[in-house]
Coordinates of C-alpha atoms in Angstrom, one line a residue:
M730 CA 117.1 105.0 113.6
T731 CA 116.7 104.5 117.3
D732 CA 113.5 104.2 117.4
F733 CA 113.9 102.2 114.0
E734 CA 116.1 99.8 115.8
K735 CA 113.7 99.8 118.5
K736 CA 110.4 98.6 116.4
I737 CA 112.4 95.7 114.8
G738 CA 114.8 94.8 118.0
Y739 CA 117.9 95.1 116.9
K740 CA 120.8 98.0 117.9
F741 CA 123.3 98.5 115.2
K742 CA 126.5 98.2 115.9
D743 CA 128.0 100.4 112.1
K744 CA 124.7 102.8 111.6
T745 CA 126.1 103.1 107.9
L746 CA 125.0 99.4 107.6
L747 CA 121.3 100.2 107.9
K748 CA 121.5 104.2 106.4
R749 CA 122.4 102.1 103.4
A750 CA 119.7 98.7 104.0
L751 CA 116.6 101.6 103.5
T752 CA 118.5 103.5 101.0
H753 CA 116.3 103.2 97.8
S754 CA 118.7 103.8 93.7
S755 CA 116.4 107.2 93.0
Y756 CA 118.1 108.8 96.2
A757 CA 121.1 107.8 96.0
N758 CA 121.0 109.0 92.4
E759 CA 119.9 111.8 92.8
K760 CA 122.1 112.8 96.2
G761 CA 125.2 111.6 93.5
T762 CA 126.3 109.5 96.2
G763 CA 125.7 106.3 94.3
L764 CA 125.0 104.0 98.2
D765 CA 122.1 102.2 97.2
N766 CA 119.9 99.0 98.9
E767 CA 120.7 96.8 95.6
R768 CA 123.5 95.2 96.6
L769 CA 122.7 94.5 100.2
E770 CA 119.2 93.5 98.9
F771 CA 121.0 91.2 96.8
L772 CA 122.5 89.3 100.0
G773 CA 119.1 89.7 102.0
D774 CA 117.4 87.8 99.8
S775 CA 119.3 85.4 99.9
V776 CA 119.7 85.7 103.7
L777 CA 116.5 85.1 104.3
S778 CA 116.3 81.7 101.9
T779 CA 118.8 80.1 104.4
V780 CA 117.1 81.1 107.5
I781 CA 113.5 80.3 106.4
S782 CA 114.6 76.9 104.7
T783 CA 116.0 76.2 108.2
Y784 CA 113.5 76.8 110.4
L785 CA 111.4 74.6 108.3
Y786 CA 113.6 72.1 107.3
K787 CA 113.9 71.3 111.5
H788 CA 110.0 72.1 112.2
F789 CA 108.8 70.3 108.8
T790 CA 110.2 66.9 109.1
S791 CA 107.7 65.1 107.7
M792 CA 107.8 67.6 104.5
N793 CA 109.7 66.3 101.7
E794 CA 111.2 68.9 99.8
G795 CA 109.3 69.7 96.7
N796 CA 106.9 70.9 99.4
L797 CA 109.1 72.6 102.1
S798 CA 110.4 74.9 98.7
K799 CA 106.8 75.7 97.4
L800 CA 105.9 76.4 101.1
R801 CA 110.0 78.8 101.3
A802 CA 108.6 80.6 97.8
S803 CA 104.8 81.2 99.7
I804 CA 107.0 82.6 102.8
V805 CA 109.6 84.8 101.1
C806 CA 107.3 86.4 97.7
E807 CA 106.6 89.9 97.2
A808 CA 103.8 89.7 99.2
S809 CA 104.7 88.7 102.9
L810 CA 108.1 90.8 102.7
A811 CA 106.1 93.9 102.2
E812 CA 103.3 93.0 104.4
L813 CA 106.7 92.4 107.2
A814 CA 107.6 95.3 106.0
Q815 CA 104.8 97.0 106.5
S816 CA 104.1 95.6 110.3
I817 CA 107.7 97.4 111.5
C818 CA 106.8 101.1 109.3
L819 CA 109.7 100.4 107.1
Q820 CA 108.4 102.6 104.5
E821 CA 108.6 105.5 106.9
Y822 CA 112.0 104.9 107.1
L823 CA 113.0 104.8 103.6
L824 CA 114.8 107.7 102.0
L825 CA 113.6 107.3 98.7
G826 CA 113.9 110.5 96.3
R827 CA 111.7 112.9 95.0
G828 CA 110.2 111.4 91.9
E829 CA 109.8 108.1 93.4
E830 CA 109.0 110.2 96.7
L831 CA 105.6 111.8 94.6
S832 CA 105.3 108.9 92.7
G833 CA 103.9 106.6 96.2
G834 CA 107.3 104.7 96.4
R835 CA 106.0 104.4 99.5
D836 CA 103.5 102.4 99.1
K837 CA 104.5 100.2 96.6
P838 CA 105.0 96.5 98.0
S839 CA 108.3 95.4 96.1
I840 CA 110.0 98.8 97.3
Q841 CA 109.2 97.9 100.4
A842 CA 109.8 93.8 100.4
D843 CA 113.4 94.5 98.4
A844 CA 113.7 97.0 102.0
F845 CA 113.5 94.6 104.4
E846 CA 115.8 92.1 102.0
S847 CA 118.0 94.8 102.6
L848 CA 117.5 94.9 106.1
L849 CA 118.8 91.8 106.7
A850 CA 121.5 91.5 105.1
A851 CA 122.7 94.8 107.0
I852 CA 121.7 92.3 110.1
Y853 CA 123.5 89.8 108.8
L854 CA 127.0 91.7 108.0
D855 CA 126.7 93.4 111.3
A856 CA 126.1 90.6 113.1
G857 CA 125.8 87.5 111.6
L858 CA 122.7 84.4 111.2
D859 CA 121.5 83.7 114.4
A860 CA 121.1 87.6 115.3
V861 CA 118.6 88.1 111.8
Y862 CA 117.2 84.8 112.9
R863 CA 116.5 85.4 116.9
V864 CA 114.8 89.6 114.7
L865 CA 112.7 87.5 112.2
M866 CA 111.5 84.9 115.0
D867 CA 111.8 87.2 117.5
K868 CA 110.8 90.3 117.3
L869 CA 109.2 90.2 113.7
D870 CA 107.2 86.9 114.4
M871 CA 108.2 85.2 111.6
V872 CA 106.9 81.7 113.2
A873 CA 102.9 83.5 112.7
C874 CA 103.4 84.2 109.1
I875 CA 105.1 80.5 108.7
E876 CA 102.4 78.8 110.3
K877 CA 99.7 80.8 108.1
H878 CA 101.3 80.1 104.6
A879 CA 102.1 76.3 106.3
K880 CA 97.9 75.9 105.9
T881 CA 97.5 78.1 102.9
Y882 CA 101.1 77.8 100.0
E883 CA 99.4 74.6 98.0
I884 CA 96.0 76.5 97.9
T885 CA 98.1 79.9 96.4
D886 CA 100.8 78.4 94.9
Y887 CA 100.1 79.0 91.2
K888 CA 102.6 79.6 89.1
T889 CA 103.7 76.3 90.7
K890 CA 100.3 74.4 90.3
L891 CA 100.5 76.5 86.1
Q892 CA 103.8 75.0 85.4
E893 CA 102.6 71.2 86.4
L894 CA 99.8 71.1 83.8
V895 CA 102.4 72.8 81.8
R896 CA 104.6 69.9 82.2
T897 CA 101.7 67.2 82.1
D898 CA 100.5 68.4 78.6
R899 CA 103.5 68.2 76.9
M900 CA 103.9 64.7 78.4
S901 CA 100.7 63.9 77.3
L902 CA 101.6 65.1 73.8

């Protein structure tokens, strides 16, 4: 695990948190441990949202709440998280069950994104929000990711555009 810790720029005090963050439910079920990364994923989603929201609030001071929400959604989407996971080769360190391994689970964006959120939760539990912020912003260059999305989020936020269209159509009836 020390190679992976070097890649993310963080050394765990509690190595069991890292192992759990990288353990897919298929592996936990196969080994009968019941200790997978799903609960960490739940927490990691909120941790990531908090870090990104804080950054956006502090650095995009002229942006209104609606646009901040749209931008954050574009940053924390599955595709972006899978890309970040791949940038640290997270998929190489995942513990997958045999069936998931054989079906190409290591390359599934959903599994990569979920494990990335789990990793953030593990860092948060091990050392707090500041440590997560440092890993994201300093080691993983999240600032570049945010800036990239800030230029394109309005173009690619199809879900919100569809919701706004439906809302407008309903109001005209």
